[in-house]
Amino acid sequence: MKLPRYSISVQSLFIAVVFLLNFNVFAQEEPKAGASAQELADKMANPVANLISVPLQNNLTYGIGPYNGIKYQINIQPVIPFKLSENLNLITRYILPVVDQQDVIGENTHEFGLSDATVTAFFAPKTKGLILGVGPAFLVPTATEKFLGTEKFGIGPSVLVMHQGKGLSIGFIANQIWSVAGSSDRADFNQFYTQIFLSHSYKSGASLGFTSEITQNWQGNTTLITVSPNVGAITKLGGQTMQFAVMPLIPIVGHSAIRPDWGLRAVVAFIFPQ
């Protein structure tokens, strides 16, 4: 059953507002034991930190394409590290998107379900200062609706380069994925993605940062670039250590068929310090 346009808008905005309110309330508290709040904030800024976490990334975008579509997407993003040796870790990162969108692929259309998953594995030597990670990235066709996925299985390289000192993190993470199997009726997948990030943390566990995401679809010859100033905080809810963050999604480059007018991202991450 299709939901009215105002219904999906209200639902999506309600979820975003709830996360914003949670951020304002709980950012006033600090973890009381284990690693300091600033140390945890620095680890959360490091994509290959030896730390188990489960971020839930909520994305709300409006004004997509010629039909002025709206899209709410929550990315479930567990990060699970494995110790391979005293000097080498394997950091596995998973992204499973759940999508609710309306008027994106056509007027009066509505899709809801899983999109394709992305799995990345970084081999990360234990270093200080300059941090490196390299490994494979996989596209897994988990979509439950035709228009939410590619029906393709893909693979390619991923890389992370960053510098981190106490309170300062700067670097980029990137991958290039090509389809190697899947439905012959669907277009091949050939896409490059990179995220450039800068973050500064404070003793309280608060952080200020800036990210830019670039997605280049070589098959469709489209580019989408967004920039996002952000604010975050480490806190505890009961006995659970968490991080909250909010940021606008500001599109600066993009084809009219895929570029939204504006967006909002709210992240809540469950952290399990070792």
PDB file of C-alpha atoms in Angstrom:
ATOM      1  CA  MET A   1       0.000   0.000   0.000  1.00  0.00           C
ATOM      2  CA  LYS A   2       1.365   3.425  -0.962  1.00  0.00           C
ATOM      3  CA  LEU A   3       1.709   6.023   1.764  1.00  0.00           C
ATOM      4  CA  PRO A   4       0.586   9.612   1.120  1.00  0.00           C
ATOM      5  CA  ARG A   5       3.472  11.982   0.471  1.00  0.00           C
ATOM      6  CA  TYR A   6       2.832  13.950   3.664  1.00  0.00           C
ATOM      7  CA  SER A   7       2.827  10.711   5.679  1.00  0.00           C
ATOM      8  CA  ILE A   8       6.358   9.651   4.758  1.00  0.00           C
ATOM      9  CA  SER A   9       7.543  13.237   5.277  1.00  0.00           C
ATOM     10  CA  VAL A  10       6.085  13.433   8.787  1.00  0.00           C
ATOM     11  CA  GLN A  11       7.426   9.993   9.735  1.00  0.00           C
ATOM     12  CA  SER A  12      10.919  10.813   8.483  1.00  0.00           C
ATOM     13  CA  LEU A  13      11.040  14.222  10.136  1.00  0.00           C
ATOM     14  CA  PHE A  14       9.785  12.742  13.405  1.00  0.00           C
ATOM     15  CA  ILE A  15      12.647  10.222  13.437  1.00  0.00           C
ATOM     16  CA  ALA A  16      15.202  12.934  12.700  1.00  0.00           C
ATOM     17  CA  VAL A  17      13.809  15.204  15.433  1.00  0.00           C
ATOM     18  CA  VAL A  18      13.888  12.369  17.983  1.00  0.00           C
ATOM     19  CA  PHE A  19      17.591  11.836  17.332  1.00  0.00           C
ATOM     20  CA  LEU A  20      18.261  15.566  17.572  1.00  0.00           C
ATOM     21  CA  LEU A  21      16.485  15.713  20.948  1.00  0.00           C
ATOM     22  CA  ASN A  22      18.411  12.670  22.182  1.00  0.00           C
ATOM     23  CA  PHE A  23      21.635  14.378  21.179  1.00  0.00           C
ATOM     24  CA  ASN A  24      20.806  17.546  23.124  1.00  0.00           C
ATOM     25  CA  VAL A  25      19.785  15.651  26.268  1.00  0.00           C
ATOM     26  CA  PHE A  26      22.414  12.959  26.514  1.00  0.00           C
ATOM     27  CA  ALA A  27      25.439  14.933  25.287  1.00  0.00           C
ATOM     28  CA  GLN A  28      25.535  16.522  28.734  1.00  0.00           C
ATOM     29  CA  GLU A  29      26.672  13.247  30.328  1.00  0.00           C
ATOM     30  CA  GLU A  30      30.072  11.557  30.094  1.00  0.00           C
ATOM     31  CA  PRO A  31      31.269   7.966  30.439  1.00  0.00           C
ATOM     32  CA  LYS A  32      32.549   7.349  33.940  1.00  0.00           C
ATOM     33  CA  ALA A  33      34.897   4.405  33.441  1.00  0.00           C
ATOM     34  CA  GLY A  34      37.331   2.891  30.964  1.00  0.00           C
ATOM     35  CA  ALA A  35      38.747   4.958  28.112  1.00  0.00           C
ATOM     36  CA  SER A  36      38.229   8.710  28.379  1.00  0.00           C
ATOM     37  CA  ALA A  37      35.453  10.347  26.382  1.00  0.00           C
ATOM     38  CA  GLN A  38      37.997  12.081  24.142  1.00  0.00           C
ATOM     39  CA  GLU A  39      39.843   8.810  23.463  1.00  0.00           C
ATOM     40  CA  LEU A  40      36.559   7.198  22.409  1.00  0.00           C
ATOM     41  CA  ALA A  41      35.703  10.176  20.194  1.00  0.00           C
ATOM     42  CA  ASP A  42      39.106   9.837  18.505  1.00  0.00           C
ATOM     43  CA  LYS A  43      38.590   6.110  17.983  1.00  0.00           C
ATOM     44  CA  MET A  44      35.155   6.701  16.468  1.00  0.00           C
ATOM     45  CA  ALA A  45      36.776   9.137  14.025  1.00  0.00           C
ATOM     46  CA  ASN A  46      39.205   6.381  12.957  1.00  0.00           C
ATOM     47  CA  PRO A  47      37.551   3.921  10.510  1.00  0.00           C
ATOM     48  CA  VAL A  48      40.111   1.200  11.384  1.00  0.00           C
ATOM     49  CA  ALA A  49      40.216   1.638  15.165  1.00  0.00           C
ATOM     50  CA  ASN A  50      40.304  -1.576  17.197  1.00  0.00           C
ATOM     51  CA  LEU A  51      36.815  -0.927  18.565  1.00  0.00           C
ATOM     52  CA  ILE A  52      33.464  -2.689  18.172  1.00  0.00           C
ATOM     53  CA  SER A  53      30.663  -0.268  17.340  1.00  0.00           C
ATOM     54  CA  VAL A  54      27.219  -0.329  15.757  1.00  0.00           C
ATOM     55  CA  PRO A  55      26.316   3.044  14.203  1.00  0.00           C
ATOM     56  CA  LEU A  56      22.773   3.662  12.973  1.00  0.00           C
ATOM     57  CA  GLN A  57      23.012   6.382  10.347  1.00  0.00           C
ATOM     58  CA  ASN A  58      19.700   8.109   9.578  1.00  0.00           C
ATOM     59  CA  ASN A  59      19.548  10.031   6.293  1.00  0.00           C
ATOM     60  CA  LEU A  60      16.643  12.192   5.176  1.00  0.00           C
ATOM     61  CA  THR A  61      16.768  13.862   1.745  1.00  0.00           C
ATOM     62  CA  TYR A  62      14.209  16.018  -0.037  1.00  0.00           C
ATOM     63  CA  GLY A  63      13.710  17.274  -3.550  1.00  0.00           C
ATOM     64  CA  ILE A  64      15.285  14.331  -5.380  1.00  0.00           C
ATOM     65  CA  GLY A  65      15.191  14.348  -9.166  1.00  0.00           C
ATOM     66  CA  PRO A  66      12.500  15.619 -11.549  1.00  0.00           C
ATOM     67  CA  TYR A  67       9.622  14.393  -9.348  1.00  0.00           C
ATOM     68  CA  ASN A  68      10.828  16.193  -6.209  1.00  0.00           C
ATOM     69  CA  GLY A  69      11.134  12.882  -4.358  1.00  0.00           C
ATOM     70  CA  ILE A  70      11.740  12.238  -0.673  1.00  0.00           C
ATOM     71  CA  LYS A  71      13.929   9.477   0.761  1.00  0.00           C
ATOM     72  CA  TYR A  72      14.556   8.205   4.269  1.00  0.00           C
ATOM     73  CA  GLN A  73      17.412   5.714   4.595  1.00  0.00           C
ATOM     74  CA  ILE A  74      18.829   4.154   7.733  1.00  0.00           C
ATOM     75  CA  ASN A  75      22.218   2.504   7.315  1.00  0.00           C
ATOM     76  CA  ILE A  76      22.979  -0.209   9.853  1.00  0.00           C
ATOM     77  CA  GLN A  77      26.791  -0.112  10.034  1.00  0.00           C
ATOM     78  CA  PRO A  78      28.445  -2.540  12.476  1.00  0.00           C
ATOM     79  CA  VAL A  79      32.243  -2.389  12.715  1.00  0.00           C
ATOM     80  CA  ILE A  80      33.941  -5.563  13.987  1.00  0.00           C
ATOM     81  CA  PRO A  81      37.742  -5.806  14.393  1.00  0.00           C
ATOM     82  CA  PHE A  82      39.801  -9.016  14.433  1.00  0.00           C
ATOM     83  CA  LYS A  83      43.321  -9.301  15.789  1.00  0.00           C
ATOM     84  CA  LEU A  84      45.495 -11.172  13.288  1.00  0.00           C
ATOM     85  CA  SER A  85      48.829 -10.586  15.028  1.00  0.00           C
ATOM     86  CA  GLU A  86      50.462  -8.232  17.495  1.00  0.00           C
ATOM     87  CA  ASN A  87      50.970  -5.684  14.726  1.00  0.00           C
ATOM     88  CA  LEU A  88      48.079  -6.324  12.343  1.00  0.00           C
ATOM     89  CA  ASN A  89      44.297  -6.012  12.674  1.00  0.00           C
ATOM     90  CA  LEU A  90      41.508  -6.877  10.258  1.00  0.00           C
ATOM     91  CA  ILE A  91      38.706  -4.324  10.517  1.00  0.00           C
ATOM     92  CA  THR A  92      35.416  -5.401   8.934  1.00  0.00           C
ATOM     93  CA  ARG A  93      32.766  -2.780   8.153  1.00  0.00           C
ATOM     94  CA  TYR A  94      29.216  -3.603   7.050  1.00  0.00           C
ATOM     95  CA  ILE A  95      26.570  -1.269   5.615  1.00  0.00           C
ATOM     96  CA  LEU A  96      22.992  -2.566   5.320  1.00  0.00           C
ATOM     97  CA  PRO A  97      20.596   0.153   4.097  1.00  0.00           C
ATOM     98  CA  VAL A  98      16.862   0.162   4.805  1.00  0.00           C
ATOM     99  CA  VAL A  99      15.075   2.568   2.456  1.00  0.00           C
ATOM    100  CA  ASP A 100      11.666   4.249   2.408  1.00  0.00           C
ATOM    101  CA  GLN A 101      11.236   6.519  -0.595  1.00  0.00           C
ATOM    102  CA  GLN A 102       8.459   8.218  -2.540  1.00  0.00           C
ATOM    103  CA  ASP A 103       8.383   9.906  -5.957  1.00  0.00           C
ATOM    104  CA  VAL A 104      12.049   9.079  -6.573  1.00  0.00           C
ATOM    105  CA  ILE A 105      11.793   6.799  -9.631  1.00  0.00           C
ATOM    106  CA  GLY A 106       8.512   8.284 -10.854  1.00  0.00           C
ATOM    107  CA  GLU A 107       5.480  10.283  -9.876  1.00  0.00           C
ATOM    108  CA  ASN A 108       3.250   8.637  -7.232  1.00  0.00           C
ATOM    109  CA  THR A 109       5.693   5.756  -6.688  1.00  0.00           C
ATOM    110  CA  HIS A 110       6.677   4.306  -3.330  1.00  0.00           C
ATOM    111  CA  GLU A 111       9.356   1.745  -2.428  1.00  0.00           C
ATOM    112  CA  PHE A 112      10.263   0.315   0.951  1.00  0.00           C
ATOM    113  CA  GLY A 113      12.762  -2.399   1.867  1.00  0.00           C
ATOM    114  CA  LEU A 114      16.406  -3.382   2.001  1.00  0.00           C
ATOM    115  CA  SER A 115      18.894  -1.999  -0.485  1.00  0.00           C
ATOM    116  CA  ASP A 116      22.200  -3.642  -1.460  1.00  0.00           C
ATOM    117  CA  ALA A 117      24.748  -4.219   1.306  1.00  0.00           C
ATOM    118  CA  THR A 118      28.393  -3.180   1.202  1.00  0.00           C
ATOM    119  CA  VAL A 119      31.057  -5.139   3.091  1.00  0.00           C
ATOM    120  CA  THR A 120      34.593  -3.805   3.474  1.00  0.00           C
ATOM    121  CA  ALA A 121      37.613  -5.456   5.083  1.00  0.00           C
ATOM    122  CA  PHE A 122      40.677  -3.373   5.965  1.00  0.00           C
ATOM    123  CA  PHE A 123      44.032  -4.886   6.836  1.00  0.00           C
ATOM    124  CA  ALA A 124      45.407  -2.252   9.184  1.00  0.00           C
ATOM    125  CA  PRO A 125      48.942  -2.363  10.658  1.00  0.00           C
ATOM    126  CA  LYS A 126      49.227  -0.936  14.160  1.00  0.00           C
ATOM    127  CA  THR A 127      50.775   2.484  13.699  1.00  0.00           C
ATOM    128  CA  LYS A 128      50.669   5.897  15.311  1.00  0.00           C
ATOM    129  CA  GLY A 129      50.318   9.200  13.530  1.00  0.00           C
ATOM    130  CA  LEU A 130      49.900   8.076   9.906  1.00  0.00           C
ATOM    131  CA  ILE A 131      47.312   5.291   9.710  1.00  0.00           C
ATOM    132  CA  LEU A 132      46.874   3.058   6.664  1.00  0.00           C
ATOM    133  CA  GLY A 133      44.327   0.421   5.734  1.00  0.00           C
ATOM    134  CA  VAL A 134      43.774  -1.575   2.557  1.00  0.00           C
ATOM    135  CA  GLY A 135      41.563  -4.478   1.557  1.00  0.00           C
ATOM    136  CA  PRO A 136      38.605  -5.646  -0.535  1.00  0.00           C
ATOM    137  CA  ALA A 137      35.137  -4.142  -0.772  1.00  0.00           C
ATOM    138  CA  PHE A 138      32.083  -6.187  -1.780  1.00  0.00           C
ATOM    139  CA  LEU A 139      28.667  -5.244  -3.117  1.00  0.00           C
ATOM    140  CA  VAL A 140      26.085  -7.837  -2.015  1.00  0.00           C
ATOM    141  CA  PRO A 141      22.648  -7.890  -3.747  1.00  0.00           C
ATOM    142  CA  THR A 142      20.414  -7.921  -0.659  1.00  0.00           C
ATOM    143  CA  ALA A 143      17.730  -5.567  -2.029  1.00  0.00           C
ATOM    144  CA  THR A 144      14.145  -6.704  -1.463  1.00  0.00           C
ATOM    145  CA  GLU A 145      12.726  -4.504  -4.250  1.00  0.00           C
ATOM    146  CA  LYS A 146      13.941  -4.246  -7.839  1.00  0.00           C
ATOM    147  CA  PHE A 147      14.295  -0.465  -7.791  1.00  0.00           C
ATOM    148  CA  LEU A 148      16.231  -0.443  -4.502  1.00  0.00           C
ATOM    149  CA  GLY A 149      19.167  -2.518  -5.733  1.00  0.00           C
ATOM    150  CA  THR A 150      21.364  -3.506  -8.633  1.00  0.00           C
ATOM    151  CA  GLU A 151      20.824  -7.294  -8.676  1.00  0.00           C
ATOM    152  CA  LYS A 152      24.591  -7.475  -9.087  1.00  0.00           C
ATOM    153  CA  PHE A 153      27.458  -8.870  -7.016  1.00  0.00           C
ATOM    154  CA  GLY A 154      30.525  -6.624  -7.063  1.00  0.00           C
ATOM    155  CA  ILE A 155      34.074  -6.470  -5.781  1.00  0.00           C
ATOM    156  CA  GLY A 156      36.930  -3.995  -5.775  1.00  0.00           C
ATOM    157  CA  PRO A 157      39.691  -2.398  -3.690  1.00  0.00           C
ATOM    158  CA  SER A 158      39.284  -0.123  -0.677  1.00  0.00           C
ATOM    159  CA  VAL A 159      41.847   2.124   0.998  1.00  0.00           C
ATOM    160  CA  LEU A 160      42.128   4.366   4.031  1.00  0.00           C
ATOM    161  CA  VAL A 161      44.793   7.017   4.615  1.00  0.00           C
ATOM    162  CA  MET A 162      44.605   9.268   7.658  1.00  0.00           C
ATOM    163  CA  HIS A 163      46.646  11.143  10.229  1.00  0.00           C
ATOM    164  CA  GLN A 164      45.539  11.147  13.834  1.00  0.00           C
ATOM    165  CA  GLY A 165      46.894  12.941  16.861  1.00  0.00           C
ATOM    166  CA  LYS A 166      45.184  13.562  20.162  1.00  0.00           C
ATOM    167  CA  GLY A 167      42.026  15.441  19.333  1.00  0.00           C
ATOM    168  CA  LEU A 168      42.652  15.729  15.588  1.00  0.00           C
ATOM    169  CA  SER A 169      41.756  13.296  12.788  1.00  0.00           C
ATOM    170  CA  ILE A 170      42.100  13.992   9.073  1.00  0.00           C
ATOM    171  CA  GLY A 171      42.059  11.644   6.094  1.00  0.00           C
ATOM    172  CA  PHE A 172      39.991   9.845   3.500  1.00  0.00           C
ATOM    173  CA  ILE A 173      38.409   6.458   2.866  1.00  0.00           C
ATOM    174  CA  ALA A 174      37.684   5.236  -0.677  1.00  0.00           C
ATOM    175  CA  ASN A 175      36.581   2.231  -2.690  1.00  0.00           C
ATOM    176  CA  GLN A 176      36.001   1.283  -6.307  1.00  0.00           C
ATOM    177  CA  ILE A 177      33.571  -1.557  -7.020  1.00  0.00           C
ATOM    178  CA  TRP A 178      32.841  -3.346 -10.307  1.00  0.00           C
ATOM    179  CA  SER A 179      30.054  -5.896 -10.809  1.00  0.00           C
ATOM    180  CA  VAL A 180      31.301  -9.396 -11.594  1.00  0.00           C
ATOM    181  CA  ALA A 181      28.069 -11.431 -11.489  1.00  0.00           C
ATOM    182  CA  GLY A 182      24.312 -11.042 -11.299  1.00  0.00           C
ATOM    183  CA  SER A 183      21.274 -10.442 -13.472  1.00  0.00           C
ATOM    184  CA  SER A 184      22.105 -10.008 -17.151  1.00  0.00           C
ATOM    185  CA  ASP A 185      19.013  -7.827 -17.521  1.00  0.00           C
ATOM    186  CA  ARG A 186      20.457  -5.119 -15.279  1.00  0.00           C
ATOM    187  CA  ALA A 187      23.159  -2.581 -16.069  1.00  0.00           C
ATOM    188  CA  ASP A 188      26.692  -3.290 -14.904  1.00  0.00           C
ATOM    189  CA  PHE A 189      27.809  -1.668 -11.656  1.00  0.00           C
ATOM    190  CA  ASN A 190      30.939   0.497 -11.827  1.00  0.00           C
ATOM    191  CA  GLN A 191      31.187   3.028  -9.014  1.00  0.00           C
ATOM    192  CA  PHE A 192      33.798   4.976  -7.075  1.00  0.00           C
ATOM    193  CA  TYR A 193      33.133   6.365  -3.601  1.00  0.00           C
ATOM    194  CA  THR A 194      35.280   8.448  -1.276  1.00  0.00           C
ATOM    195  CA  GLN A 195      34.727  10.267   1.990  1.00  0.00           C
ATOM    196  CA  ILE A 196      37.128  13.004   3.092  1.00  0.00           C
ATOM    197  CA  PHE A 197      36.936  13.845   6.782  1.00  0.00           C
ATOM    198  CA  LEU A 198      38.303  16.241   9.377  1.00  0.00           C
ATOM    199  CA  SER A 199      37.402  15.988  13.061  1.00  0.00           C
ATOM    200  CA  HIS A 200      38.483  17.725  16.270  1.00  0.00           C
ATOM    201  CA  SER A 201      37.566  16.216  19.643  1.00  0.00           C
ATOM    202  CA  TYR A 202      37.493  17.703  23.138  1.00  0.00           C
ATOM    203  CA  LYS A 203      38.029  16.303  26.645  1.00  0.00           C
ATOM    204  CA  SER A 204      34.263  16.208  27.222  1.00  0.00           C
ATOM    205  CA  GLY A 205      33.851  13.793  24.288  1.00  0.00           C
ATOM    206  CA  ALA A 206      32.281  16.455  22.095  1.00  0.00           C
ATOM    207  CA  SER A 207      33.583  16.772  18.544  1.00  0.00           C
ATOM    208  CA  LEU A 208      33.329  19.163  15.623  1.00  0.00           C
ATOM    209  CA  GLY A 209      34.085  18.094  12.090  1.00  0.00           C
ATOM    210  CA  PHE A 210      33.613  18.361   8.376  1.00  0.00           C
ATOM    211  CA  THR A 211      33.083  15.615   5.798  1.00  0.00           C
ATOM    212  CA  SER A 212      32.681  15.536   2.039  1.00  0.00           C
ATOM    213  CA  GLU A 213      31.342  12.517   0.155  1.00  0.00           C
ATOM    214  CA  ILE A 214      31.926  11.942  -3.549  1.00  0.00           C
ATOM    215  CA  THR A 215      30.130   9.235  -5.530  1.00  0.00           C
ATOM    216  CA  GLN A 216      31.099   8.712  -9.170  1.00  0.00           C
ATOM    217  CA  ASN A 217      28.911   6.342 -11.202  1.00  0.00           C
ATOM    218  CA  TRP A 218      31.089   5.532 -14.194  1.00  0.00           C
ATOM    219  CA  GLN A 219      28.378   3.453 -15.866  1.00  0.00           C
ATOM    220  CA  GLY A 220      25.804   6.243 -15.724  1.00  0.00           C
ATOM    221  CA  ASN A 221      28.398   9.049 -15.984  1.00  0.00           C
ATOM    222  CA  THR A 222      26.971  10.885 -12.965  1.00  0.00           C
ATOM    223  CA  THR A 223      28.725  12.559 -10.033  1.00  0.00           C
ATOM    224  CA  LEU A 224      27.262  13.464  -6.652  1.00  0.00           C
ATOM    225  CA  ILE A 225      29.240  15.543  -4.129  1.00  0.00           C
ATOM    226  CA  THR A 226      27.939  16.576  -0.710  1.00  0.00           C
ATOM    227  CA  VAL A 227      29.544  18.483   2.153  1.00  0.00           C
ATOM    228  CA  SER A 228      28.564  18.195   5.829  1.00  0.00           C
ATOM    229  CA  PRO A 229      29.728  20.193   8.840  1.00  0.00           C
ATOM    230  CA  ASN A 230      28.952  18.074  11.902  1.00  0.00           C
ATOM    231  CA  VAL A 231      28.824  18.028  15.691  1.00  0.00           C
ATOM    232  CA  GLY A 232      28.968  14.946  17.920  1.00  0.00           C
ATOM    233  CA  ALA A 233      29.234  13.821  21.539  1.00  0.00           C
ATOM    234  CA  ILE A 234      30.184  10.707  23.511  1.00  0.00           C
ATOM    235  CA  THR A 235      27.841   9.864  26.388  1.00  0.00           C
ATOM    236  CA  LYS A 236      26.365   7.000  28.401  1.00  0.00           C
ATOM    237  CA  LEU A 237      22.750   5.924  28.394  1.00  0.00           C
ATOM    238  CA  GLY A 238      22.412   3.669  31.400  1.00  0.00           C
ATOM    239  CA  GLY A 239      25.450   1.411  31.103  1.00  0.00           C
ATOM    240  CA  GLN A 240      25.741   1.732  27.325  1.00  0.00           C
ATOM    241  CA  THR A 241      28.418   3.983  25.849  1.00  0.00           C
ATOM    242  CA  MET A 242      27.099   5.859  22.817  1.00  0.00           C
ATOM    243  CA  GLN A 243      27.922   8.583  20.360  1.00  0.00           C
ATOM    244  CA  PHE A 244      25.398  11.000  18.868  1.00  0.00           C
ATOM    245  CA  ALA A 245      26.062  13.195  15.858  1.00  0.00           C
ATOM    246  CA  VAL A 246      24.035  15.478  13.591  1.00  0.00           C
ATOM    247  CA  MET A 247      24.855  17.204  10.323  1.00  0.00           C
ATOM    248  CA  PRO A 248      23.223  18.727   7.244  1.00  0.00           C
ATOM    249  CA  LEU A 249      23.747  17.049   3.865  1.00  0.00           C
ATOM    250  CA  ILE A 250      24.536  19.881   1.457  1.00  0.00           C
ATOM    251  CA  PRO A 251      24.708  18.854  -2.226  1.00  0.00           C
ATOM    252  CA  ILE A 252      27.140  20.960  -4.251  1.00  0.00           C
ATOM    253  CA  VAL A 253      27.509  18.847  -7.431  1.00  0.00           C
ATOM    254  CA  GLY A 254      25.048  16.411  -8.952  1.00  0.00           C
ATOM    255  CA  HIS A 255      22.968  15.579 -12.004  1.00  0.00           C
ATOM    256  CA  SER A 256      19.380  16.796 -11.724  1.00  0.00           C
ATOM    257  CA  ALA A 257      18.143  13.185 -11.882  1.00  0.00           C
ATOM    258  CA  ILE A 258      19.838  12.204  -8.600  1.00  0.00           C
ATOM    259  CA  ARG A 259      20.697  15.398  -6.730  1.00  0.00           C
ATOM    260  CA  PRO A 260      18.477  16.263  -3.744  1.00  0.00           C
ATOM    261  CA  ASP A 261      17.706  19.828  -2.762  1.00  0.00           C
ATOM    262  CA  TRP A 262      18.861  19.272   0.817  1.00  0.00           C
ATOM    263  CA  GLY A 263      19.256  16.609   3.482  1.00  0.00           C
ATOM    264  CA  LEU A 264      19.814  15.867   7.138  1.00  0.00           C
ATOM    265  CA  ARG A 265      21.818  13.105   8.846  1.00  0.00           C
ATOM    266  CA  ALA A 266      21.517  11.977  12.466  1.00  0.00           C
ATOM    267  CA  VAL A 267      23.743   9.187  13.799  1.00  0.00           C
ATOM    268  CA  VAL A 268      23.510   7.182  16.992  1.00  0.00           C
ATOM    269  CA  ALA A 269      26.326   4.683  17.565  1.00  0.00           C
ATOM    270  CA  PHE A 270      26.468   1.959  20.200  1.00  0.00           C
ATOM    271  CA  ILE A 271      30.092   1.565  21.367  1.00  0.00           C
ATOM    272  CA  PHE A 272      31.586  -1.487  23.047  1.00  0.00           C
ATOM    273  CA  PRO A 273      35.008  -0.511  24.451  1.00  0.00           C
ATOM    274  CA  GLN A 274      37.370  -3.425  24.950  1.00  0.00           C
TER     275      GLN A 274
END
